[in-house]
CSV table of C-alpha atoms and ligand atoms in Angstrom, one decimal:
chain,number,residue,atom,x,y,z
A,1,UNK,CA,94.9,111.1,80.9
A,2,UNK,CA,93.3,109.2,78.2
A,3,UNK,CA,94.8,107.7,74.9
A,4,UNK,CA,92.9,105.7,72.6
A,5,UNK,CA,96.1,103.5,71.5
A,6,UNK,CA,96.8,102.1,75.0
A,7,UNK,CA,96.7,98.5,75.1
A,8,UNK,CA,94.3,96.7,77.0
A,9,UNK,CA,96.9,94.4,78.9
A,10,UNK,CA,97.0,95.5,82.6
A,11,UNK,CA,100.9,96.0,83.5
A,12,UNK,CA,103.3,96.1,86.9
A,13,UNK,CA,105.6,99.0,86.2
A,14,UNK,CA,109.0,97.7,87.3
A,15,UNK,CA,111.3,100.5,87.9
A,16,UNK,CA,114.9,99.3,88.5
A,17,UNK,CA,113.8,95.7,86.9
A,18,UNK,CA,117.2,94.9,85.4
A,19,UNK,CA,118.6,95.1,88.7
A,20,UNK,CA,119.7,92.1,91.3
A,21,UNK,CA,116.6,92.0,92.4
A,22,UNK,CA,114.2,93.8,90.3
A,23,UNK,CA,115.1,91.0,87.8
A,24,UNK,CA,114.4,88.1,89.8
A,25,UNK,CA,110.8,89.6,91.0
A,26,UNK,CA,110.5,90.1,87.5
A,27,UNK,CA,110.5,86.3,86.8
A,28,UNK,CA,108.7,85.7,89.6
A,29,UNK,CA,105.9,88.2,88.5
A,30,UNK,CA,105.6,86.3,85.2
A,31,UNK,CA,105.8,83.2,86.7
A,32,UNK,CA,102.7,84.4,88.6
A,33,UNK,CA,100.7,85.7,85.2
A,34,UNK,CA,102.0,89.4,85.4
A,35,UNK,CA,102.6,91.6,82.5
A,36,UNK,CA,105.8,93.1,84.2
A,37,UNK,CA,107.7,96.4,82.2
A,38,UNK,CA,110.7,97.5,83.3
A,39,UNK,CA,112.1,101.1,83.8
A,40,UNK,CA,115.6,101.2,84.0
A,41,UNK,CA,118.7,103.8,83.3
A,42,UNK,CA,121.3,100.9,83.0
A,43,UNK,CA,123.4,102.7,85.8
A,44,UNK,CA,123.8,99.4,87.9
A,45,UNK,CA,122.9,96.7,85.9
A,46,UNK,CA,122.7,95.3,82.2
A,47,UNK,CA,120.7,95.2,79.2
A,48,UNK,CA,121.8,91.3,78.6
A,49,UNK,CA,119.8,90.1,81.8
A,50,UNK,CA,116.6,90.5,79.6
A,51,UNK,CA,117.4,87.6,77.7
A,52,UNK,CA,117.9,85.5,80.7
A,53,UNK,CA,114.6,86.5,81.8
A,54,UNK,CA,113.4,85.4,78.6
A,55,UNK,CA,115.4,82.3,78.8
A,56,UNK,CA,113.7,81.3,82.4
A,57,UNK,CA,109.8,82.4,81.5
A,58,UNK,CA,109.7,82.2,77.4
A,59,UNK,CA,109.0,85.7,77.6
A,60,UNK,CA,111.0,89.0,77.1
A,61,UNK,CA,109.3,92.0,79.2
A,62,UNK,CA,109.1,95.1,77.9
A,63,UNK,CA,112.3,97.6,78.5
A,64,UNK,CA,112.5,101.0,78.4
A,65,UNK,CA,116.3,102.2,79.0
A,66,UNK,CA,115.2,105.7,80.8
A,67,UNK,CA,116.2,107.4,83.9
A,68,UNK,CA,112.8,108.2,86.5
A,69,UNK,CA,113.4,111.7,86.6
A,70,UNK,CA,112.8,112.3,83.4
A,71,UNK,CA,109.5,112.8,84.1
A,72,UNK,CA,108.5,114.1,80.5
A,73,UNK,CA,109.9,110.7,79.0
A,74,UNK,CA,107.7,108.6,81.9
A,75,UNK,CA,105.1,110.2,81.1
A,76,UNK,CA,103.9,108.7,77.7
A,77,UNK,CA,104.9,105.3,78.8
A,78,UNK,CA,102.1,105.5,81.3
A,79,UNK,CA,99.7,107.2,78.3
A,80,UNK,CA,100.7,104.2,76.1
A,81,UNK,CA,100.6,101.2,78.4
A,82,UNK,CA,98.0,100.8,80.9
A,83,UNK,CA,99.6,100.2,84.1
A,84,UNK,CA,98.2,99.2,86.9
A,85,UNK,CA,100.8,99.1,89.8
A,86,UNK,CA,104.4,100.3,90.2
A,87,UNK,CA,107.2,98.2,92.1
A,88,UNK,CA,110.0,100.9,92.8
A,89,UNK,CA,113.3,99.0,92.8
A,90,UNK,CA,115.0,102.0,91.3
A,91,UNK,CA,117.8,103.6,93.4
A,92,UNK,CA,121.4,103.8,94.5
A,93,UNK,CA,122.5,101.6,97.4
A,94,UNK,CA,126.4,101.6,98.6
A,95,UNK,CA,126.4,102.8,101.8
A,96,UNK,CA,129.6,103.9,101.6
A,97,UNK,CA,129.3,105.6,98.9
A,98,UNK,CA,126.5,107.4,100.2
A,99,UNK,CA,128.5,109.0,103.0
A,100,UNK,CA,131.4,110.1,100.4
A,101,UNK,CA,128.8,111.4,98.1
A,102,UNK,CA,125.7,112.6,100.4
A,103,UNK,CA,123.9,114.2,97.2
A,104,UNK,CA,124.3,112.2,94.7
A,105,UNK,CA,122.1,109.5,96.8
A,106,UNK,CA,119.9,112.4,97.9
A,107,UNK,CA,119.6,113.4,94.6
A,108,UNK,CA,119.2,110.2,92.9
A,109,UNK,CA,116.6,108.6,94.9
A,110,UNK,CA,114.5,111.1,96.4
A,111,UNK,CA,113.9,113.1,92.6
A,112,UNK,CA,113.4,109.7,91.2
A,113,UNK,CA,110.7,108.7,93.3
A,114,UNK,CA,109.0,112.2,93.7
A,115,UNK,CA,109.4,111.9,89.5
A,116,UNK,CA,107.7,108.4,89.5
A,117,UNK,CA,104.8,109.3,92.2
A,118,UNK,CA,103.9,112.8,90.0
A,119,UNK,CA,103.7,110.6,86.9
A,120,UNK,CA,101.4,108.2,89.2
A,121,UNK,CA,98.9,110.6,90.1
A,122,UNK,CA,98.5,112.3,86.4
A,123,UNK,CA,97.2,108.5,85.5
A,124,UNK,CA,95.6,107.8,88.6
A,125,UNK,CA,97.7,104.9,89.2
A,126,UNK,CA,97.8,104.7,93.2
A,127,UNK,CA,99.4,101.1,93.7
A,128,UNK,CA,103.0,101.0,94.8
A,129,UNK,CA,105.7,98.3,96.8
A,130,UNK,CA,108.3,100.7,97.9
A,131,UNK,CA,112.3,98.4,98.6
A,132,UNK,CA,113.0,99.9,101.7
A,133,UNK,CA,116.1,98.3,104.2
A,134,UNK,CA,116.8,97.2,106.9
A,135,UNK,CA,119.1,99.7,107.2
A,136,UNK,CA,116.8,102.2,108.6
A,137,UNK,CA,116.4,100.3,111.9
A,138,UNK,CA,120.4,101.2,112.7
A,139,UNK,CA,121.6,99.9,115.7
A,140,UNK,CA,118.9,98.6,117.3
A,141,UNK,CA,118.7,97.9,120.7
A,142,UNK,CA,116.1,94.8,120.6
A,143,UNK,CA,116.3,92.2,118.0
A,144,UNK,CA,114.7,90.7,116.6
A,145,UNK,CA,113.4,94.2,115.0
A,146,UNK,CA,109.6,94.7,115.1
A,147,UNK,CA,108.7,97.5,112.5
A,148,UNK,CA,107.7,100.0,115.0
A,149,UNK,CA,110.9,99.9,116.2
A,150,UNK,CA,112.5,103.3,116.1
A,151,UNK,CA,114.1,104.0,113.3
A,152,UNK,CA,117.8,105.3,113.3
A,153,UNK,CA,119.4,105.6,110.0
A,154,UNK,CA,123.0,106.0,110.5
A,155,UNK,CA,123.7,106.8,106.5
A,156,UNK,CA,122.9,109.1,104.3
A,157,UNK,CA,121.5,106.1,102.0
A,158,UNK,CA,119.1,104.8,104.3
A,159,UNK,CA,118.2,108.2,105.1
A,160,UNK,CA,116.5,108.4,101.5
A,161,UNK,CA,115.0,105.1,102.6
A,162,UNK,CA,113.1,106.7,105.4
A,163,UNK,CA,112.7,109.7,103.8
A,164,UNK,CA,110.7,108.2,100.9
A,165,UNK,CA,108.9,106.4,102.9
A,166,UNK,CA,107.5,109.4,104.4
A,167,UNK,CA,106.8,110.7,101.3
A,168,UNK,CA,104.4,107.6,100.7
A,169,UNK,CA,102.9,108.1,103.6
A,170,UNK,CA,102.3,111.7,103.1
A,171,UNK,CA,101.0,111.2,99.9
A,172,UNK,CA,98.6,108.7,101.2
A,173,UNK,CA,97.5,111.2,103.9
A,174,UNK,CA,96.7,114.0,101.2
A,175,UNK,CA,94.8,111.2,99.3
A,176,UNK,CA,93.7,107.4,101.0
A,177,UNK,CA,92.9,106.2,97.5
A,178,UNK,CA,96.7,105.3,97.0
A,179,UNK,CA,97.4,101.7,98.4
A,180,UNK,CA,101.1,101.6,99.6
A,181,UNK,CA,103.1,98.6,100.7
A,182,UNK,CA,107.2,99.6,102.6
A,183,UNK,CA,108.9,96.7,102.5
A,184,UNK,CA,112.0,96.7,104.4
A,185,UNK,CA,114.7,93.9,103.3
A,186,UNK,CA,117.3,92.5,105.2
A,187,UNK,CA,120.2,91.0,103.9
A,188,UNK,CA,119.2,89.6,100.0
A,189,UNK,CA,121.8,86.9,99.0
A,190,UNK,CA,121.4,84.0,96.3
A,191,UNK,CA,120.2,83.7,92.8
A,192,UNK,CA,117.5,82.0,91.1
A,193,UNK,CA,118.0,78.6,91.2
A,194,UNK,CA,119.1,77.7,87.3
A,195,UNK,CA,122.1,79.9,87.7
A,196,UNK,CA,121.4,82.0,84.9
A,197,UNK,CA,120.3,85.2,87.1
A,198,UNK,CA,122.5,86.3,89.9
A,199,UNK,CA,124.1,89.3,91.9
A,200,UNK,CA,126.7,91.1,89.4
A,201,UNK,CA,128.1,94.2,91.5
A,202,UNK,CA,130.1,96.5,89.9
A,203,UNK,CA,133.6,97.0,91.0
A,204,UNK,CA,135.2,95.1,94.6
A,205,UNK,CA,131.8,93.6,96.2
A,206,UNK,CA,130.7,96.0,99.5
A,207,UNK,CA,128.7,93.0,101.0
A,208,UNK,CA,129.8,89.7,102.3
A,209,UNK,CA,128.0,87.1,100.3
A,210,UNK,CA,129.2,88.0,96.8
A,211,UNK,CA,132.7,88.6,97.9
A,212,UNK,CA,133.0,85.1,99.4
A,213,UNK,CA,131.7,84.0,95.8
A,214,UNK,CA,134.2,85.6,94.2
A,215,UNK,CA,136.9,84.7,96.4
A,216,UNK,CA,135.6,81.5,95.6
A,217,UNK,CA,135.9,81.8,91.3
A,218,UNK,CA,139.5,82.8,92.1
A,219,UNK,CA,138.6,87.1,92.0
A,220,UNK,CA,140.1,87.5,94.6
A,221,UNK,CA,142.7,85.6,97.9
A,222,UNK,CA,140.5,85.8,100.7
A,223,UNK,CA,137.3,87.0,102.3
A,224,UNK,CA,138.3,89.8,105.0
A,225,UNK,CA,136.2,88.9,108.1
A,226,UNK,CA,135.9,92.2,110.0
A,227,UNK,CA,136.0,91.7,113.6
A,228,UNK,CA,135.4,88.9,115.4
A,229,UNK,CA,135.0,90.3,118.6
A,230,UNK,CA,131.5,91.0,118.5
A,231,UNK,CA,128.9,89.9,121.4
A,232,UNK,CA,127.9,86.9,119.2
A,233,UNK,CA,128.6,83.1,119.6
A,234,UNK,CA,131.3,83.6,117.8
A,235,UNK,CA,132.4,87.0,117.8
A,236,UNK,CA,131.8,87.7,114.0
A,237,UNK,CA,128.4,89.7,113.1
A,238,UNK,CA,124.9,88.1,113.2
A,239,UNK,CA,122.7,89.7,109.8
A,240,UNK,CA,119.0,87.7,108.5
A,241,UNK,CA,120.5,86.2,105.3
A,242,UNK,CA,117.0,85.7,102.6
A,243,UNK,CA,117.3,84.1,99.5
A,244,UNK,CA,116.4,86.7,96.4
A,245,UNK,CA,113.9,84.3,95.4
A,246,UNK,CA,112.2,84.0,98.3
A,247,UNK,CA,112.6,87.7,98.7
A,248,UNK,CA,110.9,88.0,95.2
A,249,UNK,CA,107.7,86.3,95.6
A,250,UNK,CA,106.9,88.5,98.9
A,251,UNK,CA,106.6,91.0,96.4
A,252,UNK,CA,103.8,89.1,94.4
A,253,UNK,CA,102.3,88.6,97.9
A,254,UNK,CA,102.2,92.1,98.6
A,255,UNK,CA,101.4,93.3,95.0
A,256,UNK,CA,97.8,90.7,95.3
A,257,UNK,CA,97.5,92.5,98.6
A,258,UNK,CA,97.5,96.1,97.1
A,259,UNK,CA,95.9,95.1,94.2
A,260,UNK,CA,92.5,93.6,96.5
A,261,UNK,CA,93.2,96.7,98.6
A,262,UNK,CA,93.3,94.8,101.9
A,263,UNK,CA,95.7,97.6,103.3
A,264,UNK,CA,93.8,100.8,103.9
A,265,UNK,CA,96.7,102.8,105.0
A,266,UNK,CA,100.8,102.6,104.3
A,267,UNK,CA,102.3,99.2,105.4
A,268,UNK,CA,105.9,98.9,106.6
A,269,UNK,CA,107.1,94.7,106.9
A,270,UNK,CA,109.9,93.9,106.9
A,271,UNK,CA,110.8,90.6,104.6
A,272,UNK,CA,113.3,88.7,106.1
A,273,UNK,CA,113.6,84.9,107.3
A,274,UNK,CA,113.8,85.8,111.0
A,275,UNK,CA,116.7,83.9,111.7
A,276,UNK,CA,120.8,85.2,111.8
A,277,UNK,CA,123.9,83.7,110.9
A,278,UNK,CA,127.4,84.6,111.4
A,279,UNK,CA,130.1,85.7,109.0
A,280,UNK,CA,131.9,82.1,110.0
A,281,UNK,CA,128.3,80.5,109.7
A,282,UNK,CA,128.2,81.7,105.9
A,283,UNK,CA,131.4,80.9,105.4
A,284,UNK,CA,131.5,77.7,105.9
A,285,UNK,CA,128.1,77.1,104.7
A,286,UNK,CA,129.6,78.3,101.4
A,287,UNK,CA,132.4,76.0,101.4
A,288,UNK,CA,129.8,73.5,101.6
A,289,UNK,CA,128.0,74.3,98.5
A,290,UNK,CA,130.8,75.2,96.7
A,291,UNK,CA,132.6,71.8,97.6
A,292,UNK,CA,136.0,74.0,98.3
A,293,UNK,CA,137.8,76.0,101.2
A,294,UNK,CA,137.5,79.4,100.8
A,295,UNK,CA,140.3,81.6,102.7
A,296,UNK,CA,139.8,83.6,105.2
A,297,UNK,CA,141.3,86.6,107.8
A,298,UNK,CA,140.3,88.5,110.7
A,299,UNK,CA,140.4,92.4,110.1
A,300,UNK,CA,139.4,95.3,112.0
A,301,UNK,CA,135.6,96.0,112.6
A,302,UNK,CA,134.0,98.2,109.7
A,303,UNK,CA,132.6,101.4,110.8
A,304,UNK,CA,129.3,101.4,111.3
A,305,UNK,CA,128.8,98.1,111.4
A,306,UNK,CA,126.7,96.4,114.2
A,307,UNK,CA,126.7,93.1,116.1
A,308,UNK,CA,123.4,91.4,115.2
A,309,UNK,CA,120.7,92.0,112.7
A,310,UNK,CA,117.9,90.2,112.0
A,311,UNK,CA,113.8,90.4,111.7
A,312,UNK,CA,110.7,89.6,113.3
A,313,UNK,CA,108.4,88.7,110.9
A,314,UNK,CA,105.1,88.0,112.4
A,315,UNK,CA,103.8,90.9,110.2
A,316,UNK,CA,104.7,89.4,107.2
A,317,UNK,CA,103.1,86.3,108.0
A,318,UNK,CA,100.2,87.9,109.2
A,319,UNK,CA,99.6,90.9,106.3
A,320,UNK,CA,101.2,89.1,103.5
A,321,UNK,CA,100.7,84.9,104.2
A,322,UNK,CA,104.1,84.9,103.3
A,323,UNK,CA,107.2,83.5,104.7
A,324,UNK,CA,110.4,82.4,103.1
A,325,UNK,CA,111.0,78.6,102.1
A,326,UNK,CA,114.7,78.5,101.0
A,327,UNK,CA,117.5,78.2,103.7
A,328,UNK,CA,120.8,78.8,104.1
A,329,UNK,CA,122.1,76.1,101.7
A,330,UNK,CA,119.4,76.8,99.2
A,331,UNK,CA,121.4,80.1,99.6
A,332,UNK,CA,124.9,79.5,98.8
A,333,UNK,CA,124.4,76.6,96.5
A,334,UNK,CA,121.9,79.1,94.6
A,335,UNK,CA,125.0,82.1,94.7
A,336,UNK,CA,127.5,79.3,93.8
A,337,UNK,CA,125.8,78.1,91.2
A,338,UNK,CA,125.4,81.6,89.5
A,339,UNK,CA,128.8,82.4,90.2
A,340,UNK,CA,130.8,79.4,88.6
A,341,UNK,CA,128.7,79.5,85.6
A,342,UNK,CA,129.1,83.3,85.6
A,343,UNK,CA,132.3,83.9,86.5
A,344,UNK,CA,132.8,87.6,85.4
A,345,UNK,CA,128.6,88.3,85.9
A,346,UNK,CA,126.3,89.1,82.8
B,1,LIG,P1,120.6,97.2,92.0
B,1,LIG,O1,121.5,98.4,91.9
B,1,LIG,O2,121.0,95.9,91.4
B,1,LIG,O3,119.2,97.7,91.2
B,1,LIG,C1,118.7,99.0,91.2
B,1,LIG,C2,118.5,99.4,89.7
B,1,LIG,O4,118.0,100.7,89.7
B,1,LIG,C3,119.7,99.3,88.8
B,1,LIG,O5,119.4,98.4,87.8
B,1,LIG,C4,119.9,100.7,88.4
B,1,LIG,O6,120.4,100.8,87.1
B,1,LIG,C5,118.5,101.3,88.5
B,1,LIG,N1,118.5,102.8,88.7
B,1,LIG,C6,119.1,103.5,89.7
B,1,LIG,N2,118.8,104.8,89.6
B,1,LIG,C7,117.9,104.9,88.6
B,1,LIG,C8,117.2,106.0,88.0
B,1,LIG,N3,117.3,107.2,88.4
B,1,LIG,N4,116.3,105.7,86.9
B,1,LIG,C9,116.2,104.4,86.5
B,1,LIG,N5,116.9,103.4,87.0
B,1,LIG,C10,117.7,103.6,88.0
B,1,LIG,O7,120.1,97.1,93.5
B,1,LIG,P2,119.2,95.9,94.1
B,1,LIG,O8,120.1,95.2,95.1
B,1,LIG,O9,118.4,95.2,93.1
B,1,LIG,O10,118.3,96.8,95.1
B,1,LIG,C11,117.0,97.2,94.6
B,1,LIG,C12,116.3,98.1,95.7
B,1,LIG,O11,116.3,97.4,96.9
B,1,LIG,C13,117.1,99.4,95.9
B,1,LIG,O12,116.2,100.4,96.1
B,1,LIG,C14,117.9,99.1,97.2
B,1,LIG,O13,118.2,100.3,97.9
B,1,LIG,C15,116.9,98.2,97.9
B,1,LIG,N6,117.5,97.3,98.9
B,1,LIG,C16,118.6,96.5,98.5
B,1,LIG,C17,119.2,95.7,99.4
B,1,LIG,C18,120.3,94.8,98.9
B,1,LIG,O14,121.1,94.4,99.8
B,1,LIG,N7,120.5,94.5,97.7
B,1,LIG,C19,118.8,95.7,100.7
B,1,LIG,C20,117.8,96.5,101.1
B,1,LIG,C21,117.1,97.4,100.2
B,2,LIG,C1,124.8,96.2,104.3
B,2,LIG,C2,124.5,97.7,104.5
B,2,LIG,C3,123.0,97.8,104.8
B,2,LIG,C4,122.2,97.1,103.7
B,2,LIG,C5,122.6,95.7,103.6
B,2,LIG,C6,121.8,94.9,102.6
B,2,LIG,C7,126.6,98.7,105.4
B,2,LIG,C8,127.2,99.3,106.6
B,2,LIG,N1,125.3,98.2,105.6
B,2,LIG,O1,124.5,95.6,105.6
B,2,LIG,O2,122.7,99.2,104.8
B,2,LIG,O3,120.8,97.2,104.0
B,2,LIG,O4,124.0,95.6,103.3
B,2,LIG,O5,122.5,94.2,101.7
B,2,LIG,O6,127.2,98.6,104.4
B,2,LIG,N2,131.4,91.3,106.3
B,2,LIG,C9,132.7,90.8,106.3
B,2,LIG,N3,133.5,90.9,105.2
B,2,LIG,C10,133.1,91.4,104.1
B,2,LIG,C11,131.8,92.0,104.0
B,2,LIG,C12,131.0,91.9,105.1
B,2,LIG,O7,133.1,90.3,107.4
B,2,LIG,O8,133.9,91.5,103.1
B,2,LIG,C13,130.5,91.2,107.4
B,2,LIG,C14,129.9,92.5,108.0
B,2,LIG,O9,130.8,93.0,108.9
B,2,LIG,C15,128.6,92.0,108.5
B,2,LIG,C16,128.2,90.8,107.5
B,2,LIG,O10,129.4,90.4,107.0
B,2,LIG,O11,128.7,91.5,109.8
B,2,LIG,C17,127.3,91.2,106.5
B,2,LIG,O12,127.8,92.4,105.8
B,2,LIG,P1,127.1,93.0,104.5
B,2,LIG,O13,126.8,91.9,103.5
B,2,LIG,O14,127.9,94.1,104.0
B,2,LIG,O15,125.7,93.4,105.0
B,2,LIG,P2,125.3,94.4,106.2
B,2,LIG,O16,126.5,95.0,106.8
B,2,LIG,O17,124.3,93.7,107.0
């Protein structure tokens, strides 16, 4: 579709960029010479983490407060900028929630991405990094998890995961001009490192390392361990904790991969650090950081929840040349950092 007034700037369409991490590949995208603009409906995160984006790189991305499936409305932001490649953050992601509230997941993410990939083809834009999860793999029986492991997702949320992921690939079949990259994320804790971006979830915290944090600040008495009967070391759940930044910049490795079009068809890798830690192990790495002892009991085990999670990440290495740098203390000190300075979030 042509219009005369587009810019000649070349940009990375950021949908969900005001999210946890959307924001920080954001910063890592300008810190790499991108022109990143973000596409974002505000349901899960907030307006005010543009200015600490523009407080960490001297510059404030574009914004444009829309929801995807407004397809109309995307539309003439891809007729007035000229965009070259999408990074689909965009999405809901509480498990939970997704098993009280099947369609509101299905509805949300599948519409938003079908929305986003129509809008794609009218411009010819045929670049995309697709946040897909770990959480497709299910119980697996082998760990560490290859990616051709089978996948068995066990909610209705990482069902959309898979699901969209076929739809990529689909797409690709019915035309090999798009360039597609599925990257499946294990378990994203930390914050970027000046503590002025971090994890800000919305209500009581479903996952373990921003609860600690805030039992930490004083939200709440103590971090419910659930189970500790597992067949680990030491009987609490083993999951591949990687750092957000870390997590950030293996998107700028696999957007210079799509962009030189190394892959010729759909890539699933999975970005994690390969190693696991227990709930005890991040416990008390966190009362490391955070110089303090953070309370703790034994529950029962969560349902659905599995002994040990974590990635092999050969591919990575191999496809990407990427591999995380930060470790576990990087982690928490990163997390506590945010969260003391940022006691009630953005
Ligand atoms: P997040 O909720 O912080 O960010 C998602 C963003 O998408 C939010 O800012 C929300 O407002 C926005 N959004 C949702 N629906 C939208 C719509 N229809 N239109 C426009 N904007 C919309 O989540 P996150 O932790 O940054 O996760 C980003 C992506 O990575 C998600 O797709 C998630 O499923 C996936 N992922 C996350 C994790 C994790 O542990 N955080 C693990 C694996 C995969
Ligand atoms: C959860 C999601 C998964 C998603 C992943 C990424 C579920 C069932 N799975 O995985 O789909 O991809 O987040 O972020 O929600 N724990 C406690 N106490 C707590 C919270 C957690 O003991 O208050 C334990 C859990 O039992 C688990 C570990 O800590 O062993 C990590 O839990 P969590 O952070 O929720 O991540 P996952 O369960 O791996």
């Amino acid at each position: 579709m042509k219009n005369n007034k587009k810019s000649s700037k070349r940009f990375v369409l950021v949908t969900g960029g005001t999210g946890y991490i959307g924001s920080h590949t954001v910063v890592a995208l300008i810190a790499a010479g991108y022109n990143p603009i973000i596409v974002d409906n505000l349901s899960n995160s907030k307006v005010s983490v543009l200015k600490r984006i523009k407080k960490i790189t001297g510059k404030l991305p574009l914004f444009y407060k829309m929801d995807l499936r407004n397809t109309m409305a995307l539309n003439k932001i891809f007729q007035k900028h000229s965009i070259a490649s999408v990074i689909h953050f965009a999405g809901f992601k509480a498990v939970g929630e997704s098993v009280a509230e099947p369609l509101k997941y299905y509805e949300n993410n599948i519409q938003s991405t079908i929305s986003l990939c129509k809008v794609m083809n009218m411009h010819s834009v045929k670049k995309i990094i697709f946040s897909s999860s770990a959480s497709v793999y299910g119980e697996a029986s082998v760990v560490p998890i290859k990616e051709n492991s089978l996948p068995v997702p066990a909610s209705p949320y990482a069902c959309t995961k898979l699901m969209i992921e076929q739809i990529l690939i689909d797409i690709y079949l019915a035309d090999p001009f798009w360039r597609i990259a599925l990257l499946r994320y294990f378990n994203p804790v930390g914050a970027h490192e000046s503590g002025l971006m971090g994890e800000d979830p919305q209500g009581i915290p479903n996952n373990l390392m921003p609860y600690i944090s805030q039992v930490a600040v004083g939200r709440h008495k103590k971090v419910n361990i659930f189970g500790n009967d597992y067949p680990t070391d030491d009987g609490t759940g083993v999951r591949d904790y990687i750092h957000v930044m870390d997590l950030a910049e293996g998107h700028v490795a696999a957007l210079k991969k799509i962009e030189t079009a190394t892959f010729k068809k759909p890539q699933i890798i999975n970005l994690g650090t390969g190693k696991g830690y227990s709930v005890i192990e991040i416990l008390r790495a966190f009362e490391k950081a955070a110089g303090k002892v953070i309370p703790y009991r034994i529950t029962k085990r969560r349902p659905g929840d599995i002994a040990a999670c974590y990635a092999d990440i050969k591919l990575a290495k191999k496809l990407l040349g990427w591999k995380a740098k930060r470790n576990l203390a990087d982690m928490c000190a990163d997390a506590w950092h945010w969260q003391s300075q940022n006691p009630k979030g953005y």
